[in-house]
mmCIF file of C-alpha atoms in Angstrom:
data_model
loop_
_atom_site.group_PDB
_atom_site.id
_atom_site.type_symbol
_atom_site.label_atom_id
_atom_site.label_comp_id
_atom_site.label_asym_id
_atom_site.label_seq_id
_atom_site.Cartn_x
_atom_site.Cartn_y
_atom_site.Cartn_z
ATOM 1 C CA MET V 615 6.038 -25.007 3.351
ATOM 2 C CA ILE V 616 4.979 -24.882 -0.336
ATOM 3 C CA LYS V 617 8.325 -24.217 -2.235
ATOM 4 C CA LEU V 618 7.358 -22.217 -6.121
ATOM 5 C CA ASN V 619 9.946 -23.272 -8.883
ATOM 6 C CA LEU V 620 9.719 -19.362 -10.682
ATOM 7 C CA LYS V 621 11.699 -15.961 -10.190
ATOM 8 C CA ASN V 622 10.839 -14.005 -7.562
ATOM 9 C CA LYS V 623 8.897 -10.744 -8.364
ATOM 10 C CA SER V 624 7.963 -7.832 -7.131
ATOM 11 C CA TYR V 625 5.027 -6.621 -7.839
ATOM 12 C CA LEU V 626 2.957 -2.368 -7.326
ATOM 13 C CA LEU V 627 -0.256 -1.089 -7.757
ATOM 14 C CA SER V 628 -1.778 2.281 -6.931
ATOM 15 C CA ILE V 629 -5.320 4.092 -6.229
ATOM 16 C CA THR V 630 -6.875 7.196 -5.272
ATOM 17 C CA PHE V 631 -10.392 7.775 -5.036
ATOM 18 C CA LEU V 632 -11.555 11.617 -4.248
ATOM 19 C CA LEU V 633 -14.894 12.708 -2.505
ATOM 20 C CA PHE V 634 -16.072 16.065 -2.785
ATOM 21 C CA SER V 635 -18.757 17.809 -0.570
ATOM 22 C CA GLY V 636 -20.581 20.276 -2.825
ATOM 23 C CA CYS V 637 -21.376 24.145 -1.920
ATOM 24 C CA GLY V 638 -23.615 24.810 0.759
ATOM 25 C CA GLY V 639 -25.809 21.738 -1.113
ATOM 26 C CA GLY V 640 -25.015 19.047 1.056
ATOM 27 C CA SER V 641 -24.599 15.957 -1.602
ATOM 28 C CA SER V 642 -21.148 14.425 -2.788
ATOM 29 C CA SER V 643 -20.121 14.065 -6.082
ATOM 30 C CA LEU V 644 -17.368 10.317 -6.224
ATOM 31 C CA ASN V 645 -14.420 11.509 -8.846
ATOM 32 C CA GLY V 646 -11.255 9.057 -8.924
ATOM 33 C CA ASP V 647 -7.953 8.768 -10.833
ATOM 34 C CA ASN V 648 -7.297 5.159 -11.081
ATOM 35 C CA ASN V 649 -3.309 4.795 -11.329
ATOM 36 C CA THR V 650 -3.158 1.654 -11.420
ATOM 37 C CA VAL V 651 0.438 -0.025 -12.544
ATOM 38 C CA SER V 652 1.840 -3.254 -12.127
ATOM 39 C CA LEU V 653 5.872 -3.869 -11.961
ATOM 40 C CA ASN V 654 8.554 -6.806 -12.120
ATOM 41 C CA HIS V 655 11.295 -4.865 -9.975
ATOM 42 C CA SER V 656 13.184 -8.017 -9.766
ATOM 43 C CA GLU V 657 14.770 -11.247 -12.607
ATOM 44 C CA SER V 658 16.410 -12.942 -9.126
ATOM 45 C CA ASN V 659 16.080 -16.370 -8.747
ATOM 46 C CA PHE V 660 13.334 -17.445 -6.144
ATOM 47 C CA LYS V 661 14.201 -18.545 -2.766
ATOM 48 C CA GLU V 662 12.672 -18.332 0.793
ATOM 49 C CA LEU V 663 13.373 -15.196 3.312
ATOM 50 C CA SER V 664 15.867 -15.841 4.983
ATOM 51 C CA ALA V 665 15.217 -15.738 9.677
ATOM 52 C CA GLU V 666 17.264 -12.699 9.197
ATOM 53 C CA GLU V 667 14.683 -11.073 7.424
ATOM 54 C CA GLN V 668 11.566 -12.147 8.625
ATOM 55 C CA GLU V 669 12.293 -10.938 11.965
ATOM 56 C CA THR V 670 13.933 -7.538 10.456
ATOM 57 C CA LEU V 671 9.853 -7.328 8.582
ATOM 58 C CA THR V 672 8.263 -8.289 11.526
ATOM 59 C CA LEU V 673 9.950 -5.858 13.989
ATOM 60 C CA LEU V 674 9.235 -3.500 11.078
ATOM 61 C CA SER V 675 5.446 -4.145 10.938
ATOM 62 C CA THR V 676 5.016 -2.979 14.290
ATOM 63 C CA ASN V 677 7.252 0.314 13.820
ATOM 64 C CA GLN V 678 5.052 2.770 13.291
ATOM 65 C CA GLN V 679 8.015 5.782 13.620
ATOM 66 C CA ALA V 680 10.237 3.389 11.186
ATOM 67 C CA LEU V 681 7.497 3.741 8.351
ATOM 68 C CA LEU V 682 6.324 7.355 8.640
ATOM 69 C CA ASP V 683 10.054 8.023 8.503
ATOM 70 C CA ALA V 684 10.620 7.023 5.630
ATOM 71 C CA ILE V 685 7.273 8.078 3.697
ATOM 72 C CA ASN V 686 7.843 11.720 5.497
ATOM 73 C CA MET V 687 11.661 11.527 4.038
ATOM 74 C CA GLU V 688 10.366 11.507 0.645
ATOM 75 C CA ARG V 689 7.105 14.417 1.361
ATOM 76 C CA SER V 690 10.524 16.396 2.734
ATOM 77 C CA GLN V 691 11.437 16.986 -0.485
ATOM 78 C CA THR V 692 11.198 18.010 -4.254
ATOM 79 C CA ARG V 693 10.226 15.032 -6.289
ATOM 80 C CA THR V 694 9.764 14.003 -10.048
ATOM 81 C CA CYS V 695 6.757 11.146 -10.392
ATOM 82 C CA GLY V 696 7.711 10.747 -14.001
ATOM 83 C CA ASN V 697 5.717 11.521 -16.045
ATOM 84 C CA LYS V 698 3.291 12.650 -13.231
ATOM 85 C CA GLY V 699 5.170 16.195 -12.842
ATOM 86 C CA THR V 700 7.500 17.182 -10.306
ATOM 87 C CA PHE V 701 5.839 17.873 -6.709
ATOM 88 C CA GLY V 702 7.375 20.485 -3.914
ATOM 89 C CA PRO V 703 7.582 19.917 -0.255
ATOM 90 C CA VAL V 704 4.601 18.941 1.086
ATOM 91 C CA HIS V 705 3.770 18.020 4.743
ATOM 92 C CA ALA V 706 4.136 15.443 7.023
ATOM 93 C CA LEU V 707 1.752 12.676 6.924
ATOM 94 C CA THR V 708 0.289 11.525 10.626
ATOM 95 C CA TRP V 709 -0.141 8.117 11.585
ATOM 96 C CA ASN V 710 -3.971 6.650 11.440
ATOM 97 C CA PRO V 711 -5.081 3.272 13.374
ATOM 98 C CA SER V 712 -8.538 3.647 10.938
ATOM 99 C CA LEU V 713 -6.053 3.637 7.910
ATOM 100 C CA TYR V 714 -3.836 1.433 9.649
ATOM 101 C CA ALA V 715 -6.854 -1.376 10.417
ATOM 102 C CA SER V 716 -7.553 -1.026 7.109
ATOM 103 C CA ALA V 717 -3.803 -2.111 5.127
ATOM 104 C CA LEU V 718 -3.480 -5.105 7.717
ATOM 105 C CA GLU V 719 -6.750 -6.433 6.543
ATOM 106 C CA HIS V 720 -5.880 -5.761 2.725
ATOM 107 C CA ALA V 721 -2.108 -7.218 3.345
ATOM 108 C CA THR V 722 -3.759 -9.834 4.822
ATOM 109 C CA ASP V 723 -5.835 -11.029 2.211
ATOM 110 C CA LEU V 724 -3.397 -11.149 -0.408
ATOM 111 C CA ALA V 725 -0.860 -13.037 1.459
ATOM 112 C CA ILE V 726 -3.701 -15.919 2.774
ATOM 113 C CA SER V 727 -5.526 -15.695 -0.167
ATOM 114 C CA ASP V 728 -1.971 -14.954 -2.657
ATOM 115 C CA THR V 729 -3.830 -12.425 -4.893
ATOM 116 C CA PHE V 730 -2.531 -9.213 -6.231
ATOM 117 C CA SER V 731 -5.302 -6.749 -6.827
ATOM 118 C CA HIS V 732 -6.754 -3.536 -4.729
ATOM 119 C CA ASP V 733 -9.398 -5.367 -5.061
ATOM 120 C CA GLY V 734 -10.538 -7.916 -2.327
ATOM 121 C CA SER V 735 -10.566 -11.751 -3.094
ATOM 122 C CA GLY V 736 -14.039 -12.852 -2.133
ATOM 123 C CA THR V 737 -13.011 -15.745 0.463
ATOM 124 C CA GLU V 738 -13.056 -15.702 4.089
ATOM 125 C CA SER V 739 -10.054 -13.347 4.681
ATOM 126 C CA ASP V 740 -11.254 -10.921 2.978
ATOM 127 C CA ILE V 741 -13.693 -10.217 5.742
ATOM 128 C CA THR V 742 -15.156 -6.465 4.631
ATOM 129 C CA GLY V 743 -16.147 -8.103 1.602
ATOM 130 C CA ASP V 744 -17.985 -10.579 3.372
ATOM 131 C CA GLY V 745 -18.022 -13.613 0.249
ATOM 132 C CA ARG V 746 -18.046 -10.753 -2.780
ATOM 133 C CA THR V 747 -14.823 -9.234 -3.498
ATOM 134 C CA SER V 748 -14.928 -5.225 -1.719
ATOM 135 C CA LYS V 749 -13.614 -2.131 -2.756
ATOM 136 C CA PHE V 750 -10.183 -0.321 -0.631
ATOM 137 C CA TYR V 751 -12.850 2.430 -0.458
ATOM 138 C CA GLU V 752 -15.065 0.404 1.466
ATOM 139 C CA ARG V 753 -12.684 -1.129 3.278
ATOM 140 C CA ILE V 754 -11.358 2.531 4.851
ATOM 141 C CA VAL V 755 -14.489 2.909 5.594
ATOM 142 C CA ALA V 756 -15.571 -0.399 7.673
ATOM 143 C CA ASN V 757 -12.436 0.020 9.819
ATOM 144 C CA GLY V 758 -13.734 3.238 10.874
ATOM 145 C CA TYR V 759 -12.459 6.391 8.995
ATOM 146 C CA SER V 760 -15.221 7.944 7.080
ATOM 147 C CA ASN V 761 -16.214 11.072 6.658
ATOM 148 C CA TYR V 762 -12.980 11.519 4.328
ATOM 149 C CA TYR V 763 -12.180 14.417 1.814
ATOM 150 C CA SER V 764 -9.310 12.034 -0.070
ATOM 151 C CA ILE V 765 -8.711 9.011 0.380
ATOM 152 C CA GLY V 766 -5.728 6.393 -1.904
ATOM 153 C CA GLU V 767 -3.805 3.488 -2.249
ATOM 154 C CA ASN V 768 -1.082 1.454 -2.655
ATOM 155 C CA ILE V 769 0.270 -2.291 -2.310
ATOM 156 C CA ALA V 770 3.494 -4.309 -3.344
ATOM 157 C CA GLY V 771 4.732 -7.624 -3.007
ATOM 158 C CA GLY V 772 7.776 -8.726 -2.586
ATOM 159 C CA GLN V 773 10.151 -6.293 -1.930
ATOM 160 C CA ARG V 774 12.648 -7.833 1.108
ATOM 161 C CA SER V 775 12.902 -4.474 2.895
ATOM 162 C CA LEU V 776 11.826 -1.065 3.114
ATOM 163 C CA THR V 777 14.174 1.072 1.545
ATOM 164 C CA GLN V 778 13.668 -1.583 -1.978
ATOM 165 C CA VAL V 779 10.073 -0.922 -1.809
ATOM 166 C CA MET V 780 10.161 3.207 -1.743
ATOM 167 C CA HIS V 781 12.906 2.536 -4.269
ATOM 168 C CA ASP V 782 10.156 0.589 -5.964
ATOM 169 C CA TRP V 783 6.990 3.218 -4.991
ATOM 170 C CA MET V 784 8.561 6.425 -5.596
ATOM 171 C CA ALA V 785 10.199 5.193 -9.003
ATOM 172 C CA SER V 786 7.032 4.134 -10.021
ATOM 173 C CA PRO V 787 5.336 7.560 -11.702
ATOM 174 C CA GLY V 788 1.433 6.730 -9.711
ATOM 175 C CA HIS V 789 2.527 5.978 -6.787
ATOM 176 C CA CYS V 790 4.897 8.841 -6.467
ATOM 177 C CA VAL V 791 2.823 10.847 -7.046
ATOM 178 C CA ASN V 792 0.125 8.678 -3.969
ATOM 179 C CA ILE V 793 3.314 9.464 -1.517
ATOM 180 C CA MET V 794 3.811 13.081 -2.126
ATOM 181 C CA LYS V 795 0.002 13.946 -2.339
ATOM 182 C CA SER V 796 -0.779 17.358 -0.234
ATOM 183 C CA THR V 797 -4.444 16.551 0.196
ATOM 184 C CA TYR V 798 -3.256 12.918 2.466
ATOM 185 C CA THR V 799 -2.978 14.091 5.753
ATOM 186 C CA GLU V 800 -2.610 10.262 7.432
ATOM 187 C CA VAL V 801 -1.910 7.025 6.652
ATOM 188 C CA GLY V 802 -1.731 3.630 7.493
ATOM 189 C CA ILE V 803 1.264 1.092 6.512
ATOM 190 C CA ALA V 804 1.313 -2.693 6.120
ATOM 191 C CA ILE V 805 2.763 -5.075 6.122
ATOM 192 C CA VAL V 806 2.256 -9.581 5.820
ATOM 193 C CA ILE V 807 4.313 -12.498 5.199
ATOM 194 C CA ASN V 808 3.421 -15.587 4.366
ATOM 195 C CA GLN V 809 6.209 -17.629 2.503
ATOM 196 C CA SER V 810 3.525 -20.159 1.189
ATOM 197 C CA SER V 811 2.323 -17.366 -1.110
ATOM 198 C CA THR V 812 3.929 -16.527 -4.767
ATOM 199 C CA TYR V 813 5.331 -12.978 -3.329
ATOM 200 C CA GLN V 814 5.628 -13.828 0.719
ATOM 201 C CA ILE V 815 6.015 -9.921 1.818
ATOM 202 C CA TYR V 816 2.974 -8.283 1.606
ATOM 203 C CA TRP V 817 3.250 -4.636 1.559
ATOM 204 C CA THR V 818 -0.292 -2.006 2.118
ATOM 205 C CA GLN V 819 -0.719 1.503 2.353
ATOM 206 C CA ASN V 820 -3.951 3.565 2.876
ATOM 207 C CA PHE V 821 -3.462 7.056 2.974
ATOM 208 C CA GLY V 822 -6.134 9.557 3.669
ATOM 209 C CA SER V 823 -7.621 12.693 4.762
ATOM 210 C CA LYS V 824 -11.341 14.115 6.716
ATOM 211 C CA GLN V 825 -13.415 16.323 5.376
ATOM 212 C CA GLY V 826 -13.154 20.110 6.951
#
């Protein structure tokens, strides 16, 4: 196991993307709202995950209901997303296996390649990229979520609990907007651990809704 002489940091990134069908013509146009932020969460000394933390996170990674509940609890209340404005309560999201698959692909790529971006690493672990750098919307489509109306992605690195990562996402305007966005109806969330990487824990949320 590689031990790193650095401070334990947590980072966040978010991005959103919308596809709109043209009225009556069958054409479509692409509009993007790219909210990309990077936040240093913790200045505590770097330390390896304990066995208890590993077990808790591993169990959480397969607990769809707990992950959904955390997001839907936020969406059930009025939230202010910093300078992005205030958002009223919105409908609950449901779990989508294709969004989960794309989230898992990217979280795994980040953990293995020790990178941190919405773009894939372009290495072997960037499956959708297949030798090049993948984009988040390409990974979502490649994992079966096609004919979408709206899609988005939040990622985070270093947070050691669901409570912490949700707090960090909701405290960041761009991430908060993604979580509160009314156009989304579905979500998939993945957690991947690699203790030899910089942040050790990688979180990815992929949001979406279908046309029609």
